[in-house]
Amino acid sequence: MKETLFHAKNGLVLKVAHRKSAVEFHLESPNIESRNLDFHFTPAVFNKLLDYILVVANESWSNPSPQDANSPGSDYWEYYDKKLDNNGYLSIDFIGNTLSLSRPVDKYNKLYQFNKRKMESFMFDISTKRCIC
């Protein structure tokens, strides 16, 4: 699995890991017990993160196509982690340069895992709602 770290201005570190058919977000910051995490990035780091996600999406799946979410299964807001038997949540604030995540299980560093369809709706939002500031 390939990994890249993105440092938020509030001290949190987001690890983006990817392999064939998966892109995952992990918490790289030690000793954080909160389940709900807000990664506040500078505009420069936030744009690098979003650009990186688009690159790794194309490495992880063949021909991902940005599409608006048209069902709960395609909406990236929520995902179910089979191994952890619980849901994780993701939202993005393009104005505030923030990713908000709720991890499936406290004290476990995996925050979120995309499948291809959820990634396509995330890519759609990046391409239609993103402000290059």
Short mmCIF file of C-alpha atoms in Angstrom, two decimals:
data_model
loop_
_atom_site.label_atom_id
_atom_site.label_comp_id
_atom_site.label_asym_id
_atom_site.label_seq_id
_atom_site.Cartn_x
_atom_site.Cartn_y
_atom_site.Cartn_z
CA MET A 1 0.00 0.00 0.00
CA LYS A 2 1.36 3.44 -0.93
CA GLU A 3 0.99 6.19 1.67
CA THR A 4 1.31 9.97 1.82
CA LEU A 5 0.92 12.25 4.84
CA PHE A 6 -0.91 15.58 4.95
CA HIS A 7 -0.39 17.85 7.96
CA ALA A 8 -3.36 19.90 9.11
CA LYS A 9 -2.79 23.29 10.69
CA ASN A 10 -4.53 22.11 13.87
CA GLY A 11 -1.84 19.47 14.49
CA LEU A 12 -3.62 16.43 13.07
CA VAL A 13 -1.95 14.30 10.40
CA LEU A 14 -3.99 12.53 7.72
CA LYS A 15 -2.46 9.52 5.99
CA VAL A 16 -3.85 8.73 2.55
CA ALA A 17 -3.12 5.12 1.63
CA HIS A 18 -4.02 3.46 -1.64
CA ARG A 19 -3.81 0.18 -3.45
CA LYS A 20 -5.71 -1.47 -6.25
CA SER A 21 -9.45 -0.96 -5.64
CA ALA A 22 -9.12 1.07 -2.43
CA VAL A 23 -8.23 4.50 -1.11
CA GLU A 24 -8.16 4.85 2.67
CA PHE A 25 -7.80 7.68 5.17
CA HIS A 26 -5.97 6.97 8.42
CA LEU A 27 -5.18 9.08 11.46
CA GLU A 28 -1.42 9.37 11.79
CA SER A 29 -1.48 11.60 14.87
CA PRO A 30 -0.67 9.72 18.10
CA ASN A 31 -2.77 9.72 21.27
CA ILE A 32 -5.99 11.08 19.76
CA GLU A 33 -8.98 9.41 21.36
CA SER A 34 -11.79 11.43 19.82
CA ARG A 35 -14.00 9.62 17.35
CA ASN A 36 -14.89 12.82 15.44
CA LEU A 37 -11.98 14.61 13.84
CA ASP A 38 -11.76 17.84 11.86
CA PHE A 39 -8.64 18.25 9.73
CA HIS A 40 -8.22 22.01 9.12
CA PHE A 41 -5.73 22.49 6.29
CA THR A 42 -4.07 25.55 4.86
CA PRO A 43 -5.39 26.29 1.35
CA ALA A 44 -2.10 25.09 -0.19
CA VAL A 45 -2.08 21.75 1.65
CA PHE A 46 -5.82 21.25 1.08
CA ASN A 47 -5.40 21.70 -2.67
CA LYS A 48 -2.41 19.32 -2.71
CA LEU A 49 -4.51 16.77 -0.83
CA LEU A 50 -7.41 17.05 -3.27
CA ASP A 51 -5.07 16.83 -6.27
CA TYR A 52 -3.41 13.78 -4.73
CA ILE A 53 -6.77 12.07 -4.17
CA LEU A 54 -7.61 12.53 -7.84
CA VAL A 55 -4.27 10.99 -8.84
CA VAL A 56 -4.57 7.96 -6.54
CA ALA A 57 -8.17 7.37 -7.60
CA ASN A 58 -6.92 6.91 -11.14
CA GLU A 59 -4.18 4.57 -9.91
CA SER A 60 -6.58 2.50 -7.80
CA TRP A 61 -9.39 2.01 -10.33
CA SER A 62 -9.59 1.91 -14.09
CA ASN A 63 -11.45 4.86 -15.56
CA PRO A 64 -13.10 6.39 -12.50
CA SER A 65 -15.60 8.94 -13.70
CA PRO A 66 -16.78 11.85 -11.49
CA GLN A 67 -20.52 11.38 -10.96
CA ASP A 68 -23.01 12.97 -8.62
CA ALA A 69 -24.23 10.67 -5.85
CA ASN A 70 -27.60 9.23 -6.85
CA SER A 71 -28.08 6.65 -4.08
CA PRO A 72 -26.94 5.99 -0.50
CA GLY A 73 -24.43 3.48 -1.88
CA SER A 74 -22.76 6.11 -4.02
CA ASP A 75 -22.78 8.93 -1.46
CA TYR A 76 -19.39 9.17 0.24
CA TRP A 77 -20.91 10.69 3.40
CA GLU A 78 -21.16 7.25 5.04
CA TYR A 79 -19.33 3.99 4.61
CA TYR A 80 -19.63 0.63 6.34
CA ASP A 81 -16.47 -1.08 7.49
CA LYS A 82 -17.07 -4.84 7.45
CA LYS A 83 -13.99 -5.69 9.49
CA LEU A 84 -14.88 -3.21 12.23
CA ASP A 85 -18.64 -3.79 11.87
CA ASN A 86 -19.47 -0.10 12.12
CA ASN A 87 -19.96 3.03 10.03
CA GLY A 88 -17.52 5.82 9.31
CA TYR A 89 -18.45 9.28 8.06
CA LEU A 90 -16.83 11.92 5.87
CA SER A 91 -17.76 15.47 4.96
CA ILE A 92 -15.80 18.17 3.23
CA ASP A 93 -15.89 21.94 3.68
CA PHE A 94 -14.37 23.53 0.59
CA ILE A 95 -14.56 27.07 1.98
CA GLY A 96 -12.93 26.14 5.30
CA ASN A 97 -10.40 23.72 3.75
CA THR A 98 -11.56 21.05 6.16
CA LEU A 99 -12.18 17.32 6.08
CA SER A 100 -14.42 16.10 8.90
CA LEU A 101 -14.28 12.40 9.66
CA SER A 102 -15.89 10.14 12.20
CA ARG A 103 -13.99 6.92 12.51
CA PRO A 104 -15.85 3.62 12.76
CA VAL A 105 -14.26 2.63 16.08
CA ASP A 106 -12.61 4.69 18.82
CA LYS A 107 -8.85 4.20 19.18
CA TYR A 108 -8.55 2.62 15.72
CA ASN A 109 -6.65 4.75 13.22
CA LYS A 110 -8.57 3.78 10.09
CA LEU A 111 -10.93 6.65 9.37
CA TYR A 112 -12.50 5.89 6.00
CA GLN A 113 -12.26 3.60 2.97
CA PHE A 114 -13.52 4.51 -0.48
CA ASN A 115 -14.90 2.07 -2.99
CA LYS A 116 -14.96 3.13 -6.64
CA ARG A 117 -18.50 4.53 -6.63
CA LYS A 118 -18.02 6.57 -3.45
CA MET A 119 -14.75 7.88 -4.87
CA GLU A 120 -16.53 8.91 -8.06
CA SER A 121 -19.01 11.03 -6.10
CA PHE A 122 -16.14 12.50 -4.06
CA MET A 123 -14.32 13.32 -7.30
CA PHE A 124 -17.52 14.95 -8.61
CA ASP A 125 -17.69 17.23 -5.57
CA ILE A 126 -13.99 18.07 -5.88
CA SER A 127 -14.42 19.02 -9.51
CA THR A 128 -17.68 20.99 -9.14
CA LYS A 129 -17.48 22.61 -5.69
CA ARG A 130 -13.79 23.21 -5.18
CA CYS A 131 -12.49 26.74 -4.89
CA ILE A 132 -8.94 27.16 -6.15
CA CYS A 133 -7.87 30.02 -3.89
#
